[in-house]
Amino acid sequence: DEKLEAGDPRLVYGRWGYLEANTLADEKLEAGDPRLVYGRWGYLEAHEYRMYNTYDVHFYASWALMDLFPGLEFSMQMDFLDTVEREDLEPWRELTTGKLFPRKAKNYLPHDLGDPEEEPWLKMNGYSIHCCNNWRDLNLKMVIQTWRDIKLLRNDESEFLLSRGLPVCRILMETAQKWDEDGDGMIENSGTADTTYDTWVMKGPSAYIGNLYIAAINAMAEMEAMAGNMEQEKEWREKMTR
């Protein structure tokens, strides 16, 4: 029942790696939200990559978290789902080119939940080597992981994640499909370092992004089927046959 006042560092950094459930003062979490049970949790990618919950590589580490601490994985997924429709128009300088871009674009998954020297969970995308608003893999990884977690969580948590995650995944996939520049049913890389492999440049279809995209389409079909949306499921299945 402890009440922490505004400015208390424990509201941001939490205790022993956890964040208090009331980190965002105006946030209203509904019954069933895992953050009311498990709090918030974060980990830094590395001592030189000082950013919380870098999602591009969490994609690989998440299997261990889901196996050992599924509640923390569930909580983290909800944090990221909540970020998708948010935007941060602060000019953010790309270190590789010196160009300015919005720090967080709407309808894109952020690369990370922030730098511990700023306001993590409030100021996202501490990463600035490249503009990550157009990274091809982030949206797709969110869709795939959401489906994976729905399948592995216990029933009540699975139902909650499906109800909250599916609408957001539709938004993420709508954005991703805009990267199909020639209308052939497969999205393309942009010719910049637009994935987690941020020293590689790929242009056009790639095995890496192509496989993630196909997996994400299948995940969407499965989620729509589980939600009882047969028409939407059919649409995603048809995309698989292209």
Short mmCIF file of C-alpha atoms in Angstrom, two decimals:
data_model
loop_
_atom_site.label_atom_id
_atom_site.label_comp_id
_atom_site.label_asym_id
_atom_site.label_seq_id
_atom_site.Cartn_x
_atom_site.Cartn_y
_atom_site.Cartn_z
CA ASP A 1 0.00 0.00 0.00
CA GLU A 2 2.99 2.32 -0.23
CA LYS A 3 2.27 5.57 -2.06
CA LEU A 4 5.26 6.97 -3.93
CA GLU A 5 5.23 10.67 -4.76
CA ALA A 6 5.98 12.15 -8.18
CA GLY A 7 9.71 12.19 -8.85
CA ASP A 8 10.51 9.17 -6.69
CA PRO A 9 13.10 7.18 -8.71
CA ARG A 10 11.42 3.92 -7.75
CA LEU A 11 8.51 4.90 -9.99
CA VAL A 12 10.87 4.71 -12.96
CA TYR A 13 13.60 2.28 -11.96
CA GLY A 14 11.63 0.11 -9.57
CA ARG A 15 13.25 -2.27 -7.10
CA TRP A 16 15.70 -4.98 -8.11
CA GLY A 17 14.96 -4.52 -11.81
CA TYR A 18 11.17 -4.28 -11.47
CA LEU A 19 9.07 -1.19 -12.03
CA GLU A 20 6.07 -0.19 -9.97
CA ALA A 21 2.72 -0.84 -11.62
CA ASN A 22 1.87 2.87 -11.32
CA THR A 23 4.90 4.14 -13.25
CA LEU A 24 2.73 6.22 -15.59
CA ALA A 25 0.70 8.55 -13.42
CA ASP A 26 -2.26 8.82 -15.78
CA GLU A 27 -2.30 5.14 -16.69
CA LYS A 28 -5.43 3.14 -15.91
CA LEU A 29 -4.83 -0.60 -15.98
CA GLU A 30 -7.92 -2.77 -16.17
CA ALA A 31 -8.61 -5.93 -14.24
CA GLY A 32 -6.70 -8.82 -15.75
CA ASP A 33 -3.75 -6.71 -16.86
CA PRO A 34 -0.59 -8.63 -15.93
CA ARG A 35 1.18 -5.46 -14.82
CA LEU A 36 -1.14 -5.28 -11.83
CA VAL A 37 0.08 -8.73 -10.79
CA TYR A 38 3.68 -8.90 -11.97
CA GLY A 39 4.60 -5.21 -12.17
CA ARG A 40 6.90 -4.00 -14.92
CA TRP A 41 10.17 -5.65 -15.76
CA GLY A 42 13.10 -4.60 -17.86
CA TYR A 43 16.61 -5.60 -18.77
CA LEU A 44 19.40 -3.82 -20.60
CA GLU A 45 20.78 -5.30 -23.79
CA ALA A 46 24.43 -4.76 -22.82
CA HIS A 47 26.68 -2.33 -21.00
CA GLU A 48 27.35 -0.49 -24.27
CA TYR A 49 23.76 -0.91 -25.56
CA ARG A 50 22.12 0.76 -22.60
CA MET A 51 18.46 0.43 -23.54
CA TYR A 52 15.60 -1.37 -21.84
CA ASN A 53 13.94 -4.35 -23.54
CA THR A 54 15.42 -4.00 -27.01
CA TYR A 55 12.69 -5.87 -28.83
CA ASP A 56 14.63 -6.95 -31.88
CA VAL A 57 16.90 -9.18 -29.77
CA HIS A 58 14.31 -9.93 -27.10
CA PHE A 59 12.75 -11.95 -29.91
CA TYR A 60 15.43 -14.57 -29.22
CA ALA A 61 15.74 -14.19 -25.44
CA SER A 62 11.95 -14.26 -25.00
CA TRP A 63 11.82 -18.05 -25.21
CA ALA A 64 13.75 -18.36 -21.95
CA LEU A 65 11.65 -15.69 -20.27
CA MET A 66 8.40 -17.31 -21.44
CA ASP A 67 9.56 -20.70 -20.20
CA LEU A 68 10.83 -19.61 -16.79
CA PHE A 69 8.89 -16.43 -15.97
CA PRO A 70 5.81 -16.27 -18.23
CA GLY A 71 4.23 -13.50 -16.18
CA LEU A 72 7.15 -11.18 -16.89
CA GLU A 73 6.98 -11.95 -20.61
CA PHE A 74 3.24 -11.25 -20.56
CA SER A 75 3.78 -7.95 -18.74
CA MET A 76 6.46 -6.90 -21.20
CA GLN A 77 4.25 -7.73 -24.17
CA MET A 78 1.52 -5.50 -22.77
CA ASP A 79 4.01 -2.65 -22.35
CA PHE A 80 4.97 -2.90 -26.02
CA LEU A 81 1.39 -3.29 -27.24
CA ASP A 82 0.57 -0.02 -25.48
CA THR A 83 3.33 1.82 -27.35
CA VAL A 84 2.20 1.12 -30.91
CA GLU A 85 -0.30 3.95 -31.33
CA ARG A 86 1.82 6.43 -29.42
CA GLU A 87 4.17 8.83 -31.18
CA ASP A 88 7.02 11.02 -30.03
CA LEU A 89 7.77 13.86 -32.44
CA GLU A 90 10.96 14.92 -30.68
CA PRO A 91 13.62 15.39 -33.40
CA TRP A 92 16.02 12.47 -33.03
CA ARG A 93 19.36 12.55 -34.85
CA GLU A 94 20.50 9.46 -36.73
CA LEU A 95 24.16 8.96 -35.87
CA THR A 96 25.07 7.37 -39.21
CA THR A 97 23.77 10.21 -41.41
CA GLY A 98 23.17 13.17 -39.11
CA LYS A 99 19.57 13.43 -40.35
CA LEU A 100 16.69 14.22 -38.02
CA PHE A 101 13.61 12.03 -37.73
CA PRO A 102 10.71 11.67 -35.25
CA ARG A 103 11.84 9.67 -32.26
CA LYS A 104 8.82 7.32 -32.37
CA ALA A 105 6.38 7.09 -35.27
CA LYS A 106 2.75 6.08 -34.77
CA ASN A 107 1.73 2.51 -35.69
CA TYR A 108 5.27 1.18 -35.48
CA LEU A 109 6.73 -0.93 -32.70
CA PRO A 110 9.59 0.85 -30.93
CA HIS A 111 13.06 -0.63 -30.90
CA ASP A 112 13.29 -0.32 -27.11
CA LEU A 113 11.57 1.19 -24.07
CA GLY A 114 14.20 3.80 -23.41
CA ASP A 115 17.51 4.71 -21.86
CA PRO A 116 17.92 4.57 -18.04
CA GLU A 117 19.42 8.06 -18.12
CA GLU A 118 16.18 9.46 -19.59
CA GLU A 119 12.63 8.41 -18.73
CA PRO A 120 12.27 4.76 -19.79
CA TRP A 121 8.75 3.58 -20.59
CA LEU A 122 7.91 7.23 -21.30
CA LYS A 123 10.71 8.15 -23.73
CA MET A 124 11.08 5.20 -26.09
CA ASN A 125 13.71 4.49 -28.74
CA GLY A 126 16.91 5.31 -26.95
CA TYR A 127 18.61 3.75 -29.98
CA SER A 128 19.77 6.35 -32.48
CA ILE A 129 22.39 4.71 -34.69
CA HIS A 130 19.74 4.41 -37.42
CA CYS A 131 16.16 5.58 -37.70
CA CYS A 132 14.25 2.51 -36.51
CA ASN A 133 10.75 3.76 -37.41
CA ASN A 134 10.92 1.82 -40.67
CA TRP A 135 12.65 -1.32 -39.42
CA ARG A 136 11.11 -4.25 -41.22
CA ASP A 137 11.41 -6.85 -38.48
CA LEU A 138 10.04 -5.15 -35.36
CA ASN A 139 6.33 -5.16 -36.27
CA LEU A 140 6.56 -8.73 -37.52
CA LYS A 141 8.33 -9.99 -34.41
CA MET A 142 5.60 -8.48 -32.24
CA VAL A 143 2.89 -10.30 -34.16
CA ILE A 144 4.73 -13.63 -34.02
CA GLN A 145 5.51 -13.34 -30.31
CA THR A 146 1.98 -12.30 -29.44
CA TRP A 147 0.65 -15.48 -31.06
CA ARG A 148 3.34 -17.59 -29.38
CA ASP A 149 2.46 -16.17 -25.97
CA ILE A 150 -1.27 -16.64 -26.52
CA LYS A 151 -0.59 -20.32 -27.16
CA LEU A 152 1.61 -20.78 -24.08
CA LEU A 153 -0.03 -18.66 -21.39
CA ARG A 154 -2.69 -20.12 -19.12
CA ASN A 155 -6.26 -19.76 -20.37
CA ASP A 156 -7.36 -16.54 -18.65
CA GLU A 157 -4.13 -14.75 -19.54
CA SER A 158 -4.25 -16.11 -23.08
CA GLU A 159 -7.76 -14.73 -23.58
CA PHE A 160 -6.74 -11.33 -22.21
CA LEU A 161 -3.71 -11.13 -24.51
CA LEU A 162 -5.77 -12.15 -27.54
CA SER A 163 -8.41 -9.51 -26.84
CA ARG A 164 -5.84 -6.74 -26.35
CA GLY A 165 -3.16 -7.93 -28.74
CA LEU A 166 -5.10 -8.80 -31.87
CA PRO A 167 -6.34 -5.24 -32.63
CA VAL A 168 -2.79 -3.92 -32.23
CA CYS A 169 -1.35 -6.68 -34.41
CA ARG A 170 -3.79 -5.68 -37.15
CA ILE A 171 -2.36 -2.17 -37.02
CA LEU A 172 1.20 -3.46 -37.14
CA MET A 173 0.46 -5.65 -40.15
CA GLU A 174 -1.36 -2.86 -41.97
CA THR A 175 1.81 -0.80 -41.62
CA ALA A 176 4.03 -3.72 -42.67
CA GLN A 177 2.04 -4.38 -45.84
CA LYS A 178 2.90 -0.88 -47.07
CA TRP A 179 6.44 -2.19 -47.54
CA ASP A 180 5.22 -4.37 -50.42
CA GLU A 181 6.35 -1.85 -52.99
CA ASP A 182 5.55 -3.85 -56.13
CA GLY A 183 2.31 -5.46 -54.96
CA ASP A 184 3.54 -9.04 -55.35
CA GLY A 185 2.51 -10.08 -51.84
CA MET A 186 6.00 -9.95 -50.32
CA ILE A 187 7.41 -6.96 -48.47
CA GLU A 188 10.81 -5.57 -49.39
CA ASN A 189 13.80 -4.16 -47.55
CA SER A 190 14.47 -0.50 -48.22
CA GLY A 191 18.15 -0.51 -49.18
CA THR A 192 19.13 0.86 -45.77
CA ALA A 193 20.07 -0.87 -42.52
CA ASP A 194 16.43 -1.47 -41.66
CA THR A 195 16.58 -4.53 -39.39
CA THR A 196 18.25 -5.75 -36.22
CA TYR A 197 21.29 -6.56 -38.38
CA ASP A 198 22.10 -2.89 -38.37
CA THR A 199 25.38 -3.04 -40.26
CA TRP A 200 23.84 -4.96 -43.16
CA VAL A 201 22.04 -3.31 -46.05
CA MET A 202 19.37 -5.30 -47.88
CA LYS A 203 17.21 -4.14 -50.76
CA GLY A 204 14.17 -5.90 -52.15
CA PRO A 205 12.93 -9.27 -50.87
CA SER A 206 15.21 -10.97 -48.34
CA ALA A 207 15.17 -14.42 -46.78
CA TYR A 208 15.25 -12.93 -43.28
CA ILE A 209 12.32 -10.55 -43.62
CA GLY A 210 10.44 -12.81 -46.00
CA ASN A 211 10.36 -15.64 -43.48
CA LEU A 212 9.26 -13.33 -40.67
CA TYR A 213 6.51 -11.90 -42.87
CA ILE A 214 5.14 -15.31 -43.81
CA ALA A 215 5.20 -16.38 -40.15
CA ALA A 216 3.41 -13.17 -39.14
CA ILE A 217 0.69 -13.70 -41.76
CA ASN A 218 0.13 -17.21 -40.44
CA ALA A 219 0.04 -15.89 -36.86
CA MET A 220 -2.62 -13.37 -37.87
CA ALA A 221 -4.75 -16.12 -39.44
CA GLU A 222 -4.48 -18.22 -36.30
CA MET A 223 -5.37 -15.33 -33.99
CA GLU A 224 -8.37 -14.33 -36.10
CA ALA A 225 -9.55 -17.95 -36.07
CA MET A 226 -9.19 -18.17 -32.31
CA ALA A 227 -11.17 -14.93 -31.98
CA GLY A 228 -13.94 -16.38 -34.19
CA ASN A 229 -13.32 -13.95 -37.06
CA MET A 230 -13.66 -16.34 -39.98
CA GLU A 231 -13.69 -13.72 -42.74
CA GLN A 232 -10.49 -12.11 -41.49
CA GLU A 233 -8.90 -15.53 -41.10
CA LYS A 234 -9.79 -16.33 -44.71
CA GLU A 235 -8.19 -13.10 -45.91
CA TRP A 236 -4.92 -13.93 -44.17
CA ARG A 237 -4.97 -17.51 -45.46
CA GLU A 238 -5.39 -16.19 -49.00
CA LYS A 239 -2.32 -14.01 -48.56
CA MET A 240 -0.38 -17.15 -47.66
CA THR A 241 -1.16 -18.66 -51.06
CA ARG A 242 0.21 -15.74 -53.09
#
